[in-house]
């Protein structure tokens, strides 16, 4: 069981003391997080780590997951794609259904003093606020720098009803009549996904999947989602492989709120069947040690997203001092400074070129990884994230005191 004090070994005791001092200002406040899946994807990943640590700090934090049927999640996936700029058709009936599921969930919920709503799926819970009068925050983890207008207009009606909106990157801020706050996500350096592993554990995982560690391995860990571009990754691998030997690992699972995963996975598997050096691995939930080992044991880690709210997998790999090649989209440029702490790409060809370069120039690749790790340590660890959230929560209760904190 990891304790908050254990993080002192990574970030220093003063940081931990500061968190305790801030947490005292929230005594007696009930902080409720709401999202739409308990496993799979970055939001669940963060909440799983964040809630126990907040509790240890003495904050009354909790986490509820809304219930939805298949139709609801098809609609919310359309929102997700539409906010990412993918053309989608959403009928009035689907929108009405979406609202009805939110209303049903609202009836069963015991709302906190702060209602911290993550992403669009539960966004319309805010419709009950008139009768409850609490502080409502909408936390957006999505890259919506170029949203489809109809989706944006629909969601904007609800966003406006919140007190505050939190975004992951400056590029996502939009004209809104409410307060906007920028808070980047984070990774937990002591979790099973990110803690140090012995080389025996890494070897065991590679052996189990039949991957040869004596040859270069390039890896992308992601939900199977079009916007993670696994097929683009395969194309880049094929181009690069004309010049350099390597194996490709595409590993991931689904999320309960993502109905498209199975179709994308099938496409990837179809491609993998043609090439024994492509490993399409379906990972069940709780594969943290496997993901950790795959990232640690890879020569290069990829995150060739076409859109990305933040891209926790980038921080995860950089924390392991791995050279990372990633799409220059959404929150990824916050994590990678091009050619200093990783490589940012805009195309399949660019990705292929970077793969060849990093495999051929291990010293350069090593430097990128070392710089990347330092950057993550300074900016994207969970302790910084907790501090930002505590300050945000406090600001909702003690507007006049904040200056003295
Ligand atoms: N992840 C996981 N299992 C999988 C695929 C991904 O645990 O099969 C984790 C991954 O390690 C990362 C998170 O889920 O911690 C994905 O977050 P990210 O921000 O990269 O993307 P999202 O899925 O939220 O779009």
Coordinates of N, CA and C in Angstrom, one line a residue, residues 281-391:
X281 N -1.6 -6.8 -29.1 CA -1.9 -7.4 -27.8 C -3.1 -6.8 -27.2
X282 N -4.1 -7.6 -26.9 CA -5.2 -7.1 -26.2 C -5.0 -7.3 -24.7
X283 N -4.9 -6.1 -24.0 CA -4.6 -6.1 -22.5 C -5.9 -6.0 -21.7
X284 N -6.1 -7.0 -20.8 CA -7.3 -6.8 -19.9 C -7.0 -5.7 -18.9
X285 N -8.1 -5.2 -18.2 CA -7.9 -4.2 -17.2 C -6.9 -4.7 -16.2
X286 N -6.2 -3.8 -15.5 CA -5.2 -4.2 -14.5 C -4.0 -4.9 -15.1
X287 N -3.6 -4.4 -16.3 CA -2.3 -4.9 -16.9 C -1.2 -3.9 -16.6
X288 N -1.2 -3.3 -15.5 CA -0.2 -2.2 -15.2 C 1.2 -2.7 -15.3
X289 N 1.5 -3.8 -14.7 CA 2.9 -4.3 -14.7 C 3.3 -4.6 -16.2
X290 N 2.4 -5.2 -16.9 CA 2.7 -5.5 -18.4 C 3.0 -4.2 -19.1
X291 N 2.1 -3.2 -18.9 CA 2.3 -1.9 -19.6 C 3.7 -1.3 -19.2
X292 N 3.9 -1.3 -17.9 CA 5.2 -0.8 -17.4 C 6.4 -1.5 -18.1
X293 N 6.3 -2.8 -18.1 CA 7.4 -3.6 -18.7 C 7.6 -3.4 -20.2
X294 N 6.4 -3.3 -20.9 CA 6.5 -3.1 -22.3 C 7.1 -1.7 -22.6
X295 N 6.7 -0.7 -21.8 CA 7.3 0.6 -22.0 C 8.8 0.6 -21.7
X296 N 9.2 0.0 -20.6 CA 10.6 0.0 -20.2 C 11.5 -0.8 -21.1
X297 N 10.9 -1.9 -21.7 CA 11.8 -2.8 -22.5 C 11.8 -2.4 -23.9
X298 N 11.1 -1.4 -24.3 CA 11.1 -1.0 -25.7 C 12.2 -0.1 -26.1
X299 N 12.6 -0.2 -27.3 CA 13.7 0.7 -27.8 C 13.2 2.1 -28.0
X300 N 12.0 2.2 -28.6 CA 11.3 3.5 -28.8 C 9.8 3.3 -28.5
X301 N 9.3 4.4 -27.9 CA 7.8 4.4 -27.6 C 7.1 5.4 -28.6
X302 N 6.0 5.0 -29.1 CA 5.2 5.8 -30.0 C 3.9 6.3 -29.4
X303 N 3.5 7.5 -29.7 CA 2.1 7.8 -29.4 C 1.6 8.7 -30.6
X304 N 1.3 8.0 -31.7 CA 1.1 8.7 -32.9 C -0.4 9.2 -33.0
X305 N -0.9 9.9 -32.0 CA -2.3 10.3 -32.0 C -2.5 11.4 -33.0
X306 N -3.8 11.4 -33.5 CA -4.2 12.4 -34.5 C -4.9 13.6 -33.7
X307 N -5.5 13.2 -32.5 CA -6.0 14.2 -31.6 C -5.6 13.6 -30.2
X308 N -5.4 14.5 -29.2 CA -5.1 14.0 -27.9 C -5.4 15.0 -26.9
X309 N -6.2 14.7 -25.9 CA -6.4 15.6 -24.8 C -5.1 15.9 -24.1
X310 N -4.4 14.9 -23.6 CA -3.1 15.1 -23.0 C -2.2 14.0 -23.5
X311 N -2.6 12.7 -23.3 CA -1.7 11.6 -23.7 C -0.8 11.2 -22.6
X312 N -1.4 10.5 -21.6 CA -0.7 10.1 -20.4 C 0.4 9.1 -20.8
X313 N 0.2 8.4 -21.8 CA 1.2 7.3 -22.2 C 2.5 8.0 -22.6
X314 N 2.5 9.2 -23.0 CA 3.7 9.9 -23.3 C 4.5 10.2 -22.0
X315 N 3.9 10.7 -21.0 CA 4.5 11.0 -19.7 C 5.0 9.7 -19.1
X316 N 4.2 8.6 -19.3 CA 4.6 7.3 -18.7 C 5.9 6.8 -19.3
X317 N 6.0 7.0 -20.6 CA 7.2 6.5 -21.3 C 8.4 7.4 -21.0
X318 N 8.2 8.7 -21.0 CA 9.3 9.6 -20.7 C 9.8 9.4 -19.2
X319 N 8.9 9.2 -18.3 CA 9.3 8.9 -16.9 C 10.2 7.7 -16.9
X320 N 10.1 6.8 -17.8 CA 11.0 5.7 -17.8 C 12.2 6.0 -18.7
X321 N 12.4 7.3 -19.0 CA 13.6 7.7 -19.8 C 13.6 7.1 -21.2
X322 N 12.5 6.8 -21.7 CA 12.4 6.3 -23.1 C 12.4 7.4 -24.1
X323 N 13.0 7.1 -25.3 CA 12.8 8.1 -26.4 C 11.4 7.9 -26.9
X324 N 10.7 9.0 -27.1 CA 9.3 9.0 -27.5 C 9.1 9.7 -28.8
X325 N 8.3 9.1 -29.7 CA 7.9 9.8 -31.0 C 6.4 10.0 -30.9
X326 N 5.9 11.2 -31.0 CA 4.5 11.4 -30.8 C 3.9 12.4 -31.7
X327 N 2.6 12.3 -32.0 CA 1.9 13.3 -32.8 C 2.0 14.7 -32.1
X328 N 2.2 15.7 -32.9 CA 2.2 17.1 -32.4 C 0.8 17.6 -32.2
X329 N 0.0 17.0 -31.4 CA -1.4 17.4 -31.2 C -1.7 17.5 -29.7
X330 N -2.8 18.3 -29.5 CA -3.4 18.4 -28.1 C -2.3 18.7 -27.1
X331 N -2.4 17.9 -26.0 CA -1.5 18.1 -24.9 C -0.1 17.5 -25.1
X332 N 0.2 16.9 -26.2 CA 1.5 16.2 -26.3 C 2.7 17.2 -26.4
X333 N 2.5 18.4 -27.1 CA 3.7 19.3 -27.1 C 4.0 19.9 -25.7
X334 N 3.0 19.8 -24.8 CA 3.4 20.2 -23.4 C 4.4 19.3 -22.8
X335 N 4.4 18.0 -23.2 CA 5.2 17.0 -22.7 C 6.6 16.9 -23.4
X336 N 6.5 17.1 -24.7 CA 7.7 16.9 -25.5 C 8.1 18.2 -26.2
X337 N 9.4 18.6 -26.0 CA 10.0 19.7 -26.7 C 10.7 19.1 -27.8
X338 N 10.4 19.4 -29.0 CA 10.9 18.7 -30.2 C 12.4 18.6 -30.3
X339 N 12.9 17.5 -30.4 CA 14.3 17.2 -30.6 C 15.1 17.4 -29.3
X340 N 14.4 17.8 -28.2 CA 15.1 17.9 -26.9 C 14.6 16.8 -25.9
X341 N 13.3 16.6 -25.8 CA 12.8 15.6 -24.9 C 11.9 14.6 -25.6
X342 N 12.2 14.5 -26.9 CA 11.4 13.5 -27.7 C 11.3 14.1 -29.1
X343 N 10.5 13.4 -29.9 CA 10.3 13.8 -31.3 C 8.8 14.0 -31.6
X344 N 8.4 15.2 -32.1 CA 7.0 15.4 -32.5 C 6.9 15.2 -34.0
X345 N 5.9 14.5 -34.4 CA 5.7 14.2 -35.8 C 4.3 14.7 -36.3
X346 N 4.2 14.9 -37.6 CA 2.9 15.3 -38.2 C 2.5 14.4 -39.3
X347 N 3.2 13.3 -39.6 CA 2.8 12.4 -40.7 C 3.4 11.0 -40.5
X348 N 2.9 10.1 -41.3 CA 3.4 8.7 -41.3 C 4.9 8.7 -41.7
X349 N 5.2 9.5 -42.7 CA 6.6 9.5 -43.2 C 7.5 10.1 -42.2
X350 N 7.1 11.2 -41.5 CA 7.9 11.8 -40.5 C 8.1 10.8 -39.3
X351 N 7.1 10.1 -39.0 CA 7.2 9.1 -37.9 C 8.2 8.0 -38.3
X352 N 8.1 7.5 -39.6 CA 9.0 6.5 -40.0 C 10.5 7.0 -40.0
X353 N 10.6 8.2 -40.4 CA 12.0 8.8 -40.4 C 12.5 8.8 -39.0
X354 N 11.7 9.3 -38.0 CA 12.1 9.4 -36.6 C 12.4 8.0 -36.0
X355 N 11.6 7.0 -36.4 CA 11.9 5.6 -35.9 C 13.3 5.2 -36.3
X356 N 13.5 5.3 -37.6 CA 14.9 4.9 -38.2 C 16.0 5.6 -37.4
X357 N 15.8 6.9 -37.3 CA 16.9 7.7 -36.6 C 17.1 7.3 -35.2
X358 N 16.1 7.1 -34.4 CA 16.3 6.7 -33.0 C 16.8 5.3 -32.8
X359 N 16.5 4.4 -33.8 CA 17.1 3.1 -33.6 C 18.5 3.1 -34.0
X360 N 18.8 3.9 -35.1 CA 20.2 4.0 -35.5 C 21.1 4.9 -34.7
X361 N 20.6 5.8 -33.9 CA 21.4 6.7 -33.1 C 21.0 6.5 -31.6
X362 N 21.5 5.4 -31.0 CA 21.0 5.2 -29.6 C 21.5 6.2 -28.6
X363 N 22.6 6.9 -28.8 CA 23.1 7.9 -27.9 C 22.1 9.1 -27.9
X364 N 21.7 9.5 -29.1 CA 20.8 10.6 -29.2 C 19.4 10.2 -28.6
X365 N 19.0 9.0 -28.9 CA 17.8 8.5 -28.3 C 17.8 8.5 -26.8
X366 N 19.0 8.1 -26.2 CA 19.1 8.1 -24.8 C 19.0 9.5 -24.2
X367 N 19.6 10.5 -24.9 CA 19.5 11.9 -24.4 C 18.1 12.4 -24.3
X368 N 17.4 12.1 -25.4 CA 16.0 12.5 -25.4 C 15.2 12.0 -24.2
X369 N 15.5 10.7 -23.9 CA 14.8 10.1 -22.8 C 15.2 10.7 -21.5
X370 N 16.4 10.9 -21.3 CA 16.9 11.5 -20.0 C 16.3 12.9 -19.9
X371 N 16.3 13.7 -20.9 CA 15.7 15.1 -20.8 C 14.2 15.0 -20.6
X372 N 13.6 14.0 -21.2 CA 12.1 13.8 -21.0 C 11.8 13.5 -19.6
X373 N 12.6 12.6 -19.0 CA 12.3 12.2 -17.6 C 12.4 13.4 -16.7
X374 N 13.3 14.2 -16.9 CA 13.5 15.4 -16.0 C 12.3 16.4 -16.2
X375 N 11.8 16.5 -17.4 CA 10.7 17.4 -17.7 C 9.4 16.8 -17.0
X376 N 9.2 15.5 -17.0 CA 8.1 14.9 -16.4 C 8.2 15.1 -14.9
X377 N 9.4 14.9 -14.4 CA 9.6 15.0 -12.9 C 9.2 16.4 -12.5
X378 N 9.5 17.4 -13.2 CA 9.3 18.8 -12.8 C 7.8 19.2 -13.1
X379 N 7.1 18.6 -13.9 CA 5.8 19.1 -14.4 C 4.6 18.2 -14.3
X380 N 4.8 16.9 -14.4 CA 3.6 16.0 -14.6 C 3.5 14.9 -13.7
X381 N 4.0 15.1 -12.5 CA 3.8 14.0 -11.5 C 2.5 14.3 -10.6
X382 N 2.0 13.3 -10.0 CA 0.7 13.4 -9.4 C 0.7 14.5 -8.2
X383 N 1.8 14.7 -7.6 CA 1.9 15.6 -6.5 C 1.6 17.0 -7.0
X384 N 2.1 17.4 -8.1 CA 1.8 18.7 -8.7 C 0.3 18.8 -9.0
X385 N -0.2 17.8 -9.5 CA -1.6 17.7 -9.9 C -2.5 17.9 -8.7
X386 N -2.2 17.2 -7.6 CA -3.0 17.3 -6.4 C -3.0 18.7 -5.9
X387 N -1.8 19.3 -5.9 CA -1.7 20.7 -5.4 C -2.6 21.6 -6.2
X388 N -2.6 21.5 -7.6 CA -3.4 22.3 -8.4 C -4.9 22.1 -8.1
X389 N -5.3 20.9 -7.9 CA -6.7 20.6 -7.5 C -7.1 21.2 -6.2
X390 N -6.2 21.0 -5.2 CA -6.5 21.6 -3.9 C -6.7 23.1 -3.9
X391 N -5.8 23.7 -4.7 CA -5.9 25.2 -4.8 C -7.2 25.6 -5.5

